[in-house]
Amino acid sequence: MKKNYFSEILQWIKQFLQSSLNRRLTALLLLLLIASADILLTPKKRYVFSFYSQKSNSLMVETRFFDPGKTREAQLQHFVEEYLLGPTSVDNLPLFPQDASLDTLMIRKDHAYINLSEAAALPVPGTVPFEKRARLFAVMIRRNFQSVKEISLFIAGNELYHTNTEQKIKKSVDK
């Protein structure tokens, strides 16, 4: 007579899972396997974000993981859109108002041109001036995208910040 190994294995599993400790450990192991498979099978890249604290105006760092885009422009676009969403902690100040959005983004050679909507010019709560927030924004882009050397930040088509501080930005009143 042939032994039925399948029924023996099922009987052993039933007996093993009768203990509540074994059930909990099995569930924990299953969750660990699912999380590990998610990390290994879906490519995600680590990005670092900095925001100013409401209480002390010191820098607070956040790390976020999201899918890398196929091109540098797609990656940078996703990064800027994530930055515009603001911090995950309510104790940190956003760099731009909540209604701000990305209008256009372009990378040429090592220069990134970022054009934000008019809402980005509105004041944000807190005491951090726009120049300081724009500088932090540019520093974080350069830290996460080493191939980008220069950044020009536009709001509604007007250049308001450029990483090369020696170069004076001409405004319409300078004519």
PDB file of C-alpha atoms in Angstrom, residues 35-147:
ATOM      1  CA  ALA A  35       7.321  42.795   2.232  1.00  0.00           C
ATOM      2  CA  SER A  36      10.666  41.358   1.119  1.00  0.00           C
ATOM      3  CA  ALA A  37       9.216  40.291  -2.213  1.00  0.00           C
ATOM      4  CA  ASP A  38       7.758  43.778  -2.713  1.00  0.00           C
ATOM      5  CA  ILE A  39      11.118  45.421  -2.028  1.00  0.00           C
ATOM      6  CA  LEU A  40      13.051  43.036  -4.251  1.00  0.00           C
ATOM      7  CA  LEU A  41      10.633  42.895  -7.176  1.00  0.00           C
ATOM      8  CA  THR A  42       9.579  46.538  -7.515  1.00  0.00           C
ATOM      9  CA  PRO A  43      12.403  48.953  -8.266  1.00  0.00           C
ATOM     10  CA  LYS A  44      12.239  51.967  -5.981  1.00  0.00           C
ATOM     11  CA  LYS A  45      14.772  54.724  -5.571  1.00  0.00           C
ATOM     12  CA  ARG A  46      15.527  56.630  -2.386  1.00  0.00           C
ATOM     13  CA  TYR A  47      15.077  60.404  -2.448  1.00  0.00           C
ATOM     14  CA  VAL A  48      15.897  62.849   0.342  1.00  0.00           C
ATOM     15  CA  PHE A  49      13.685  65.863   1.104  1.00  0.00           C
ATOM     16  CA  SER A  50      14.360  68.704   3.559  1.00  0.00           C
ATOM     17  CA  PHE A  51      11.835  71.025   5.134  1.00  0.00           C
ATOM     18  CA  TYR A  52      12.067  73.747   7.757  1.00  0.00           C
ATOM     19  CA  SER A  53      10.661  73.038  11.207  1.00  0.00           C
ATOM     20  CA  GLN A  54       7.806  75.283  12.387  1.00  0.00           C
ATOM     21  CA  LYS A  55       9.181  75.486  15.893  1.00  0.00           C
ATOM     22  CA  SER A  56      12.884  76.135  15.380  1.00  0.00           C
ATOM     23  CA  ASN A  57      13.369  76.901  11.651  1.00  0.00           C
ATOM     24  CA  SER A  58      15.981  74.135  11.610  1.00  0.00           C
ATOM     25  CA  LEU A  59      16.139  71.656   8.747  1.00  0.00           C
ATOM     26  CA  MET A  60      14.245  68.398   9.050  1.00  0.00           C
ATOM     27  CA  VAL A  61      15.048  65.547   6.660  1.00  0.00           C
ATOM     28  CA  GLU A  62      12.552  63.109   5.150  1.00  0.00           C
ATOM     29  CA  THR A  63      13.321  60.067   3.049  1.00  0.00           C
ATOM     30  CA  ARG A  64      10.849  58.843   0.462  1.00  0.00           C
ATOM     31  CA  PHE A  65      10.975  55.895  -1.874  1.00  0.00           C
ATOM     32  CA  PHE A  66       9.240  55.929  -5.237  1.00  0.00           C
ATOM     33  CA  ASP A  67       9.572  54.380  -8.659  1.00  0.00           C
ATOM     34  CA  PRO A  68      12.290  55.909 -10.801  1.00  0.00           C
ATOM     35  CA  GLY A  69      11.180  57.261 -14.151  1.00  0.00           C
ATOM     36  CA  LYS A  70      12.618  56.193 -17.462  1.00  0.00           C
ATOM     37  CA  THR A  71      14.283  59.562 -18.181  1.00  0.00           C
ATOM     38  CA  ARG A  72      16.020  62.176 -16.044  1.00  0.00           C
ATOM     39  CA  GLU A  73      13.207  64.618 -16.781  1.00  0.00           C
ATOM     40  CA  ALA A  74      10.571  62.122 -15.636  1.00  0.00           C
ATOM     41  CA  GLN A  75      12.533  61.431 -12.441  1.00  0.00           C
ATOM     42  CA  LEU A  76      12.984  65.131 -11.705  1.00  0.00           C
ATOM     43  CA  GLN A  77       9.337  65.855 -12.512  1.00  0.00           C
ATOM     44  CA  HIS A  78       8.199  63.211 -10.035  1.00  0.00           C
ATOM     45  CA  PHE A  79      10.635  64.572  -7.423  1.00  0.00           C
ATOM     46  CA  VAL A  80       9.369  68.164  -7.826  1.00  0.00           C
ATOM     47  CA  GLU A  81       5.740  67.029  -7.675  1.00  0.00           C
ATOM     48  CA  GLU A  82       6.492  65.115  -4.460  1.00  0.00           C
ATOM     49  CA  TYR A  83       8.183  68.224  -3.038  1.00  0.00           C
ATOM     50  CA  LEU A  84       5.129  70.330  -3.883  1.00  0.00           C
ATOM     51  CA  LEU A  85       2.948  67.922  -1.888  1.00  0.00           C
ATOM     52  CA  GLY A  86       4.782  69.150   1.189  1.00  0.00           C
ATOM     53  CA  PRO A  87       6.150  67.424   4.260  1.00  0.00           C
ATOM     54  CA  THR A  88       4.657  64.291   5.762  1.00  0.00           C
ATOM     55  CA  SER A  89       4.968  65.717   9.273  1.00  0.00           C
ATOM     56  CA  VAL A  90       2.624  68.507  10.363  1.00  0.00           C
ATOM     57  CA  ASP A  91       5.479  70.036  12.386  1.00  0.00           C
ATOM     58  CA  ASN A  92       7.359  70.967   9.205  1.00  0.00           C
ATOM     59  CA  LEU A  93       6.712  73.896   6.878  1.00  0.00           C
ATOM     60  CA  PRO A  94       6.077  73.369   3.169  1.00  0.00           C
ATOM     61  CA  LEU A  95       8.454  75.140   0.786  1.00  0.00           C
ATOM     62  CA  PHE A  96       5.624  76.288  -1.464  1.00  0.00           C
ATOM     63  CA  PRO A  97       1.893  76.892  -0.913  1.00  0.00           C
ATOM     64  CA  GLN A  98      -0.439  73.922  -1.134  1.00  0.00           C
ATOM     65  CA  ASP A  99      -2.006  75.114  -4.411  1.00  0.00           C
ATOM     66  CA  ALA A 100       1.348  75.332  -6.220  1.00  0.00           C
ATOM     67  CA  SER A 101       1.837  72.964  -9.130  1.00  0.00           C
ATOM     68  CA  LEU A 102       4.487  72.174 -11.696  1.00  0.00           C
ATOM     69  CA  ASP A 103       3.738  73.767 -15.067  1.00  0.00           C
ATOM     70  CA  THR A 104       6.808  72.771 -17.079  1.00  0.00           C
ATOM     71  CA  LEU A 105      10.143  71.142 -16.488  1.00  0.00           C
ATOM     72  CA  MET A 106      13.055  70.774 -18.863  1.00  0.00           C
ATOM     73  CA  ILE A 107      16.637  69.572 -18.558  1.00  0.00           C
ATOM     74  CA  ARG A 108      19.206  70.684 -21.127  1.00  0.00           C
ATOM     75  CA  LYS A 109      22.729  69.331 -20.649  1.00  0.00           C
ATOM     76  CA  ASP A 110      23.310  69.937 -16.929  1.00  0.00           C
ATOM     77  CA  HIS A 111      20.796  72.784 -16.485  1.00  0.00           C
ATOM     78  CA  ALA A 112      17.267  72.235 -15.129  1.00  0.00           C
ATOM     79  CA  TYR A 113      14.511  74.736 -15.879  1.00  0.00           C
ATOM     80  CA  ILE A 114      11.563  74.451 -13.507  1.00  0.00           C
ATOM     81  CA  ASN A 115       8.413  76.530 -14.011  1.00  0.00           C
ATOM     82  CA  LEU A 116       5.867  76.512 -11.196  1.00  0.00           C
ATOM     83  CA  SER A 117       2.321  77.885 -11.258  1.00  0.00           C
ATOM     84  CA  GLU A 118       1.372  81.374 -10.049  1.00  0.00           C
ATOM     85  CA  ALA A 119       0.209  79.919  -6.735  1.00  0.00           C
ATOM     86  CA  ALA A 120       3.856  79.201  -5.846  1.00  0.00           C
ATOM     87  CA  ALA A 121       4.395  82.959  -5.406  1.00  0.00           C
ATOM     88  CA  LEU A 122       1.849  83.150  -2.584  1.00  0.00           C
ATOM     89  CA  PRO A 123       3.247  83.366   0.956  1.00  0.00           C
ATOM     90  CA  VAL A 124       3.471  80.270   3.113  1.00  0.00           C
ATOM     91  CA  PRO A 125       2.973  80.191   6.880  1.00  0.00           C
ATOM     92  CA  GLY A 126       6.193  80.623   8.817  1.00  0.00           C
ATOM     93  CA  THR A 127       9.095  83.026   8.873  1.00  0.00           C
ATOM     94  CA  VAL A 128      11.369  81.494   6.232  1.00  0.00           C
ATOM     95  CA  PRO A 129      11.914  83.932   3.318  1.00  0.00           C
ATOM     96  CA  PHE A 130      11.386  82.838  -0.285  1.00  0.00           C
ATOM     97  CA  GLU A 131      15.089  83.109  -1.199  1.00  0.00           C
ATOM     98  CA  LYS A 132      16.040  80.670   1.566  1.00  0.00           C
ATOM     99  CA  ARG A 133      13.287  78.219   0.595  1.00  0.00           C
ATOM    100  CA  ALA A 134      14.262  78.393  -3.091  1.00  0.00           C
ATOM    101  CA  ARG A 135      17.921  77.787  -2.188  1.00  0.00           C
ATOM    102  CA  LEU A 136      16.956  74.706  -0.144  1.00  0.00           C
ATOM    103  CA  PHE A 137      14.807  73.463  -3.039  1.00  0.00           C
ATOM    104  CA  ALA A 138      17.755  73.834  -5.442  1.00  0.00           C
ATOM    105  CA  VAL A 139      20.191  72.186  -3.016  1.00  0.00           C
ATOM    106  CA  MET A 140      17.921  69.165  -2.611  1.00  0.00           C
ATOM    107  CA  ILE A 141      17.534  68.813  -6.382  1.00  0.00           C
ATOM    108  CA  ARG A 142      21.305  68.917  -6.821  1.00  0.00           C
ATOM    109  CA  ARG A 143      21.787  66.395  -3.996  1.00  0.00           C
ATOM    110  CA  ASN A 144      19.298  63.912  -5.472  1.00  0.00           C
ATOM    111  CA  PHE A 145      20.293  64.517  -9.111  1.00  0.00           C
ATOM    112  CA  GLN A 146      24.076  64.874  -9.295  1.00  0.00           C
ATOM    113  CA  SER A 147      24.015  65.359 -13.069  1.00  0.00           C
TER     114      SER A 147
END
